[in-house]
Amino acid sequence: LNSRAGHFPVRFCTARRGPCRGERRRAGWSSTVVMGEKSPQKDPDKNDSVREFYLAVGNTTMKLPTLRNLLQALDAQEPNLCALIVCSSRDTLDELASALTSGGYECSVLHSDMHSGWRKAVLDGFNEEGRRRRGSKGDDEGVGEGFRDDDASAPVTDGGKMPILLSSDVCLPRTTAGELRRAVRLLISFDAPTRREDHHLRAACVSSGGILINVLAANEASMLKSLCSFTPAGKKVEELPLILSDLFTVKND
């Protein structure tokens, strides 16, 4: 993995109209598919159907502007998405909440100082906003946030910028406890997990076929190697495509 990364935020395209500006190859990262080296013991709580990507940025100061660009492009590409963004520290959590809120995003935050009633109110609000954006009146069970119904005529509400739930690893919502009515379709690891357990808990919040994006600076190449060791043998951690219409195109193996 090359670390000659440029000092600019990554930009994205929402449709394939030729080369994107800011082509990430200039950043010196390899776009080669990375695969787990070892076959870890099967974890019954892990969601192996999650599609996992890494997003390479120049350095840690480029993480936030790149995240803003990514969210803006996703809003244009998939207007019914809800996002769960995970950080490793309370300071980063507060920084992100402030920056994204000032950018017009409706952010809810899960942190360790919340009492149970407060936490429930935050999660209920996020669940309800996801339901409203889907325009769904059916059963919540088994459908990921941001997924359209099988019926192509089902209404999809364009509610502007996506609602965001921010959390640290220790405060992640537990799907097995019913804290998320539906698993999210999109989870962004603003800080890459350093423990296998944290990686599994994050993946457990993502719906079947959903997307998990790890934001990595060039000096965090070792994090990518760790991610590879967290995945089952043969499972791929690919570079996030700059053309986001490719991201939401389901490929049949």
mmCIF file of C-alpha atoms in Angstrom:
data_model
loop_
_atom_site.group_PDB
_atom_site.id
_atom_site.type_symbol
_atom_site.label_atom_id
_atom_site.label_comp_id
_atom_site.label_asym_id
_atom_site.label_seq_id
_atom_site.Cartn_x
_atom_site.Cartn_y
_atom_site.Cartn_z
ATOM 1 C CA LEU A 1 0.000 0.000 0.000
ATOM 2 C CA ASN A 2 1.463 3.329 -1.063
ATOM 3 C CA SER A 3 1.282 6.329 1.291
ATOM 4 C CA ARG A 4 2.135 9.195 -1.099
ATOM 5 C CA ALA A 5 -1.282 10.755 -0.541
ATOM 6 C CA GLY A 6 -2.256 14.205 -1.720
ATOM 7 C CA HIS A 7 -3.430 16.923 0.649
ATOM 8 C CA PHE A 8 -6.918 17.416 -0.772
ATOM 9 C CA PRO A 9 -10.362 16.068 0.078
ATOM 10 C CA VAL A 10 -11.706 13.323 -2.160
ATOM 11 C CA ARG A 11 -14.549 14.316 -4.472
ATOM 12 C CA PHE A 12 -17.216 11.997 -5.857
ATOM 13 C CA CYS A 13 -19.464 11.680 -8.898
ATOM 14 C CA THR A 14 -23.086 10.580 -8.660
ATOM 15 C CA ALA A 15 -23.248 9.197 -12.212
ATOM 16 C CA ARG A 16 -20.837 7.887 -14.808
ATOM 17 C CA ARG A 17 -20.144 10.818 -17.148
ATOM 18 C CA GLY A 18 -16.451 10.275 -17.785
ATOM 19 C CA PRO A 19 -13.458 10.819 -15.458
ATOM 20 C CA CYS A 20 -14.072 12.440 -12.089
ATOM 21 C CA ARG A 21 -11.999 15.384 -10.954
ATOM 22 C CA GLY A 22 -9.638 14.573 -8.128
ATOM 23 C CA GLU A 23 -9.040 11.011 -9.351
ATOM 24 C CA ARG A 24 -7.902 9.099 -6.308
ATOM 25 C CA ARG A 25 -5.022 7.446 -8.147
ATOM 26 C CA ARG A 26 -3.222 10.761 -7.722
ATOM 27 C CA ALA A 27 -3.274 10.147 -4.005
ATOM 28 C CA GLY A 28 -0.975 7.160 -4.433
ATOM 29 C CA TRP A 29 -3.269 4.554 -2.896
ATOM 30 C CA SER A 30 -3.610 1.198 -4.521
ATOM 31 C CA SER A 31 -7.107 0.324 -5.754
ATOM 32 C CA THR A 32 -6.328 -3.373 -5.680
ATOM 33 C CA VAL A 33 -8.883 -5.517 -3.912
ATOM 34 C CA VAL A 34 -7.654 -6.575 -0.486
ATOM 35 C CA MET A 35 -8.593 -9.921 1.010
ATOM 36 C CA GLY A 36 -8.359 -11.428 4.454
ATOM 37 C CA GLU A 37 -5.208 -13.445 4.993
ATOM 38 C CA LYS A 38 -6.597 -15.792 7.603
ATOM 39 C CA SER A 39 -9.912 -17.484 8.098
ATOM 40 C CA PRO A 40 -11.195 -16.246 11.477
ATOM 41 C CA GLN A 41 -13.446 -18.359 13.594
ATOM 42 C CA LYS A 42 -17.076 -17.999 12.583
ATOM 43 C CA ASP A 43 -18.879 -15.409 14.689
ATOM 44 C CA PRO A 44 -22.658 -15.991 14.729
ATOM 45 C CA ASP A 45 -23.280 -12.300 15.503
ATOM 46 C CA LYS A 46 -21.352 -11.012 12.498
ATOM 47 C CA ASN A 47 -23.144 -9.945 9.328
ATOM 48 C CA ASP A 48 -21.009 -11.406 6.534
ATOM 49 C CA SER A 49 -23.315 -10.034 3.812
ATOM 50 C CA VAL A 50 -22.168 -6.447 4.395
ATOM 51 C CA ARG A 51 -20.223 -4.912 1.520
ATOM 52 C CA GLU A 52 -17.145 -3.260 2.964
ATOM 53 C CA PHE A 53 -15.013 -0.507 1.436
ATOM 54 C CA TYR A 54 -12.131 1.729 2.395
ATOM 55 C CA LEU A 55 -11.947 5.421 1.517
ATOM 56 C CA ALA A 56 -8.382 6.726 1.242
ATOM 57 C CA VAL A 57 -7.688 10.385 2.071
ATOM 58 C CA GLY A 58 -4.437 12.353 2.174
ATOM 59 C CA ASN A 59 -4.134 12.824 5.917
ATOM 60 C CA THR A 60 -6.307 13.026 9.016
ATOM 61 C CA THR A 61 -7.171 16.700 8.409
ATOM 62 C CA MET A 62 -8.774 15.663 5.117
ATOM 63 C CA LYS A 63 -11.159 13.205 6.756
ATOM 64 C CA LEU A 64 -13.842 15.734 7.648
ATOM 65 C CA PRO A 65 -13.974 17.624 4.315
ATOM 66 C CA THR A 66 -13.965 14.297 2.467
ATOM 67 C CA LEU A 67 -16.815 13.050 4.676
ATOM 68 C CA ARG A 68 -18.790 16.195 3.831
ATOM 69 C CA ASN A 69 -18.215 15.588 0.114
ATOM 70 C CA LEU A 70 -19.262 11.960 0.472
ATOM 71 C CA LEU A 71 -22.470 12.785 2.335
ATOM 72 C CA GLN A 72 -23.368 15.491 -0.165
ATOM 73 C CA ALA A 73 -22.887 13.098 -3.076
ATOM 74 C CA LEU A 74 -24.859 10.346 -1.331
ATOM 75 C CA ASP A 75 -27.737 12.760 -0.688
ATOM 76 C CA ALA A 76 -27.920 13.373 -4.434
ATOM 77 C CA GLN A 77 -27.544 9.700 -5.368
ATOM 78 C CA GLU A 78 -29.720 8.009 -2.725
ATOM 79 C CA PRO A 79 -32.125 10.537 -1.185
ATOM 80 C CA ASN A 80 -33.753 8.048 1.197
ATOM 81 C CA LEU A 81 -30.604 6.998 3.065
ATOM 82 C CA CYS A 82 -29.981 7.257 6.790
ATOM 83 C CA ALA A 83 -26.405 7.005 8.057
ATOM 84 C CA LEU A 84 -24.727 5.715 11.189
ATOM 85 C CA ILE A 85 -21.250 7.219 11.694
ATOM 86 C CA VAL A 86 -18.926 5.660 14.278
ATOM 87 C CA CYS A 87 -16.001 7.366 16.022
ATOM 88 C CA SER A 88 -13.483 6.012 18.499
ATOM 89 C CA SER A 89 -13.519 8.915 20.976
ATOM 90 C CA ARG A 90 -15.939 11.360 22.568
ATOM 91 C CA ASP A 91 -13.867 14.337 21.371
ATOM 92 C CA THR A 92 -14.167 13.234 17.739
ATOM 93 C CA LEU A 93 -17.871 12.566 18.280
ATOM 94 C CA ASP A 94 -18.444 16.134 19.515
ATOM 95 C CA GLU A 95 -16.321 17.596 16.719
ATOM 96 C CA LEU A 96 -18.257 15.732 14.050
ATOM 97 C CA ALA A 97 -21.627 16.609 15.566
ATOM 98 C CA SER A 98 -20.730 20.300 15.553
ATOM 99 C CA ALA A 99 -19.298 20.295 12.029
ATOM 100 C CA LEU A 100 -22.133 18.311 10.426
ATOM 101 C CA THR A 101 -24.871 20.211 12.247
ATOM 102 C CA SER A 102 -23.394 23.512 11.061
ATOM 103 C CA GLY A 103 -23.474 22.031 7.558
ATOM 104 C CA GLY A 104 -27.228 21.544 7.761
ATOM 105 C CA TYR A 105 -27.394 17.886 8.789
ATOM 106 C CA GLU A 106 -29.752 16.666 11.470
ATOM 107 C CA CYS A 107 -27.433 14.754 13.793
ATOM 108 C CA SER A 108 -28.333 12.627 16.789
ATOM 109 C CA VAL A 109 -25.558 11.557 19.136
ATOM 110 C CA LEU A 110 -25.170 8.481 21.344
ATOM 111 C CA HIS A 111 -22.609 8.970 24.111
ATOM 112 C CA SER A 112 -21.764 7.431 27.460
ATOM 113 C CA ASP A 113 -23.251 10.255 29.564
ATOM 114 C CA MET A 114 -26.812 9.570 28.419
ATOM 115 C CA HIS A 115 -29.369 8.002 30.744
ATOM 116 C CA SER A 116 -31.514 5.210 29.313
ATOM 117 C CA GLY A 117 -34.575 7.375 28.705
ATOM 118 C CA TRP A 118 -32.566 9.947 26.781
ATOM 119 C CA ARG A 119 -30.901 7.228 24.715
ATOM 120 C CA LYS A 120 -34.276 5.659 23.884
ATOM 121 C CA ALA A 121 -35.657 9.036 22.778
ATOM 122 C CA VAL A 122 -32.691 9.608 20.450
ATOM 123 C CA LEU A 123 -32.994 6.145 18.890
ATOM 124 C CA ASP A 124 -36.779 6.432 18.546
ATOM 125 C CA GLY A 125 -36.318 9.726 16.708
ATOM 126 C CA PHE A 126 -33.750 8.246 14.337
ATOM 127 C CA ASN A 127 -35.941 5.198 13.682
ATOM 128 C CA GLU A 128 -38.953 7.359 12.957
ATOM 129 C CA GLU A 129 -37.039 9.652 10.605
ATOM 130 C CA GLY A 130 -35.798 6.620 8.680
ATOM 131 C CA ARG A 131 -39.358 5.335 8.407
ATOM 132 C CA ARG A 132 -40.618 8.732 7.237
ATOM 133 C CA ARG A 133 -37.958 9.031 4.532
ATOM 134 C CA ARG A 134 -38.788 5.585 3.211
ATOM 135 C CA GLY A 135 -42.421 6.562 2.995
ATOM 136 C CA SER A 136 -43.208 3.084 4.321
ATOM 137 C CA LYS A 137 -46.375 2.182 6.192
ATOM 138 C CA GLY A 138 -45.582 -1.497 6.437
ATOM 139 C CA ASP A 139 -43.855 -3.696 8.962
ATOM 140 C CA ASP A 140 -40.410 -2.541 10.067
ATOM 141 C CA GLU A 141 -38.955 -5.977 10.502
ATOM 142 C CA GLY A 142 -36.289 -7.248 8.147
ATOM 143 C CA VAL A 143 -35.865 -4.153 5.970
ATOM 144 C CA GLY A 144 -32.801 -1.949 6.150
ATOM 145 C CA GLU A 145 -33.009 1.825 6.542
ATOM 146 C CA GLY A 146 -32.722 3.428 3.137
ATOM 147 C CA PHE A 147 -33.970 0.376 1.237
ATOM 148 C CA ARG A 148 -36.841 0.842 -1.112
ATOM 149 C CA ASP A 149 -39.716 -1.587 -0.950
ATOM 150 C CA ASP A 150 -39.788 -4.425 -3.497
ATOM 151 C CA ASP A 151 -42.759 -2.649 -5.011
ATOM 152 C CA ALA A 152 -41.172 -0.081 -7.335
ATOM 153 C CA SER A 153 -44.228 2.134 -6.953
ATOM 154 C CA ALA A 154 -43.747 2.438 -3.193
ATOM 155 C CA PRO A 155 -43.265 6.088 -2.206
ATOM 156 C CA VAL A 156 -39.779 7.267 -1.341
ATOM 157 C CA THR A 157 -39.685 10.538 0.526
ATOM 158 C CA ASP A 158 -37.021 13.041 -0.537
ATOM 159 C CA GLY A 159 -36.370 14.676 2.798
ATOM 160 C CA GLY A 160 -33.271 16.706 1.880
ATOM 161 C CA LYS A 161 -30.082 15.918 3.734
ATOM 162 C CA MET A 162 -29.926 12.502 5.310
ATOM 163 C CA PRO A 163 -30.433 12.114 9.074
ATOM 164 C CA ILE A 164 -27.273 10.962 10.821
ATOM 165 C CA LEU A 165 -26.757 8.997 14.008
ATOM 166 C CA LEU A 166 -23.312 9.474 15.562
ATOM 167 C CA SER A 167 -21.967 6.975 18.056
ATOM 168 C CA SER A 168 -18.834 5.675 19.694
ATOM 169 C CA ASP A 169 -18.161 1.932 19.768
ATOM 170 C CA VAL A 170 -19.233 1.557 23.394
ATOM 171 C CA CYS A 171 -22.595 3.208 22.671
ATOM 172 C CA LEU A 172 -23.518 1.506 19.413
ATOM 173 C CA PRO A 173 -27.207 0.595 19.156
ATOM 174 C CA ARG A 174 -27.897 -3.097 19.651
ATOM 175 C CA THR A 175 -30.057 -4.520 16.901
ATOM 176 C CA THR A 176 -30.604 -7.699 18.899
ATOM 177 C CA ALA A 177 -32.136 -5.576 21.664
ATOM 178 C CA GLY A 178 -34.476 -3.866 19.206
ATOM 179 C CA GLU A 179 -32.815 -0.457 19.544
ATOM 180 C CA LEU A 180 -32.784 -0.141 15.751
ATOM 181 C CA ARG A 181 -36.116 -1.132 14.218
ATOM 182 C CA ARG A 182 -34.226 -1.772 11.008
ATOM 183 C CA ALA A 183 -30.509 -2.116 10.516
ATOM 184 C CA VAL A 184 -28.997 0.811 8.626
ATOM 185 C CA ARG A 185 -28.021 0.534 4.984
ATOM 186 C CA LEU A 186 -24.982 2.778 5.419
ATOM 187 C CA LEU A 187 -22.402 2.811 8.203
ATOM 188 C CA ILE A 188 -19.317 5.017 8.012
ATOM 189 C CA SER A 189 -16.355 4.258 10.253
ATOM 190 C CA PHE A 190 -14.819 7.714 10.618
ATOM 191 C CA ASP A 191 -12.214 6.069 12.823
ATOM 192 C CA ALA A 192 -11.247 2.573 11.728
ATOM 193 C CA PRO A 193 -11.822 -0.159 14.317
ATOM 194 C CA THR A 194 -8.729 -1.464 16.055
ATOM 195 C CA ARG A 195 -10.351 -4.539 17.611
ATOM 196 C CA ARG A 196 -12.133 -7.426 15.926
ATOM 197 C CA GLU A 197 -15.016 -7.121 18.414
ATOM 198 C CA ASP A 198 -15.614 -3.468 17.470
ATOM 199 C CA HIS A 199 -15.583 -4.349 13.788
ATOM 200 C CA HIS A 200 -18.155 -7.105 14.319
ATOM 201 C CA LEU A 201 -20.447 -4.853 16.351
ATOM 202 C CA ARG A 202 -20.347 -2.189 13.667
ATOM 203 C CA ALA A 203 -21.128 -4.695 10.925
ATOM 204 C CA ALA A 204 -24.029 -6.037 13.001
ATOM 205 C CA CYS A 205 -25.735 -2.623 12.680
ATOM 206 C CA VAL A 206 -25.734 -2.858 8.870
ATOM 207 C CA SER A 207 -28.567 -4.509 6.981
ATOM 208 C CA SER A 208 -28.037 -7.452 4.661
ATOM 209 C CA GLY A 209 -26.343 -6.187 1.515
ATOM 210 C CA GLY A 210 -25.682 -2.834 3.185
ATOM 211 C CA ILE A 211 -22.507 -0.768 2.959
ATOM 212 C CA LEU A 212 -19.741 -0.181 5.499
ATOM 213 C CA ILE A 213 -17.178 2.498 4.602
ATOM 214 C CA ASN A 214 -13.892 2.882 6.503
ATOM 215 C CA VAL A 215 -12.306 6.341 6.224
ATOM 216 C CA LEU A 216 -8.514 5.955 6.318
ATOM 217 C CA ALA A 217 -5.707 8.489 6.090
ATOM 218 C CA ALA A 218 -2.502 7.514 4.295
ATOM 219 C CA ASN A 219 -0.652 7.108 7.582
ATOM 220 C CA GLU A 220 -3.276 4.600 8.702
ATOM 221 C CA ALA A 221 -2.283 1.887 6.244
ATOM 222 C CA SER A 222 -1.847 -0.506 9.158
ATOM 223 C CA MET A 223 -5.558 -0.020 9.893
ATOM 224 C CA LEU A 224 -6.384 -1.416 6.470
ATOM 225 C CA LYS A 225 -4.273 -4.466 7.156
ATOM 226 C CA SER A 226 -6.190 -4.939 10.401
ATOM 227 C CA LEU A 227 -9.499 -4.708 8.544
ATOM 228 C CA CYS A 228 -8.349 -7.454 6.209
ATOM 229 C CA SER A 229 -7.615 -9.716 9.160
ATOM 230 C CA PHE A 230 -11.114 -9.020 10.534
ATOM 231 C CA THR A 231 -12.858 -10.248 7.384
ATOM 232 C CA PRO A 232 -13.555 -13.900 6.516
ATOM 233 C CA ALA A 233 -11.242 -15.592 4.036
ATOM 234 C CA GLY A 234 -12.275 -14.601 0.517
ATOM 235 C CA LYS A 235 -14.230 -11.539 1.682
ATOM 236 C CA LYS A 236 -13.117 -8.350 -0.053
ATOM 237 C CA VAL A 237 -12.404 -4.877 1.309
ATOM 238 C CA GLU A 238 -12.400 -2.736 -1.822
ATOM 239 C CA GLU A 239 -11.592 0.877 -2.514
ATOM 240 C CA LEU A 240 -14.733 3.017 -2.509
ATOM 241 C CA PRO A 241 -15.655 3.921 -6.109
ATOM 242 C CA LEU A 242 -15.581 7.625 -6.909
ATOM 243 C CA ILE A 243 -18.671 7.136 -9.072
ATOM 244 C CA LEU A 244 -21.317 6.458 -6.454
ATOM 245 C CA SER A 245 -23.857 5.079 -8.902
ATOM 246 C CA ASP A 246 -21.503 2.083 -9.078
ATOM 247 C CA LEU A 247 -21.707 1.694 -5.315
ATOM 248 C CA PHE A 248 -25.466 1.115 -5.368
ATOM 249 C CA THR A 249 -25.429 -1.157 -8.382
ATOM 250 C CA VAL A 250 -25.969 -4.704 -7.166
ATOM 251 C CA LYS A 251 -23.558 -7.096 -8.831
ATOM 252 C CA ASN A 252 -24.564 -10.706 -9.216
ATOM 253 C CA ASP A 253 -21.631 -13.046 -8.567
#
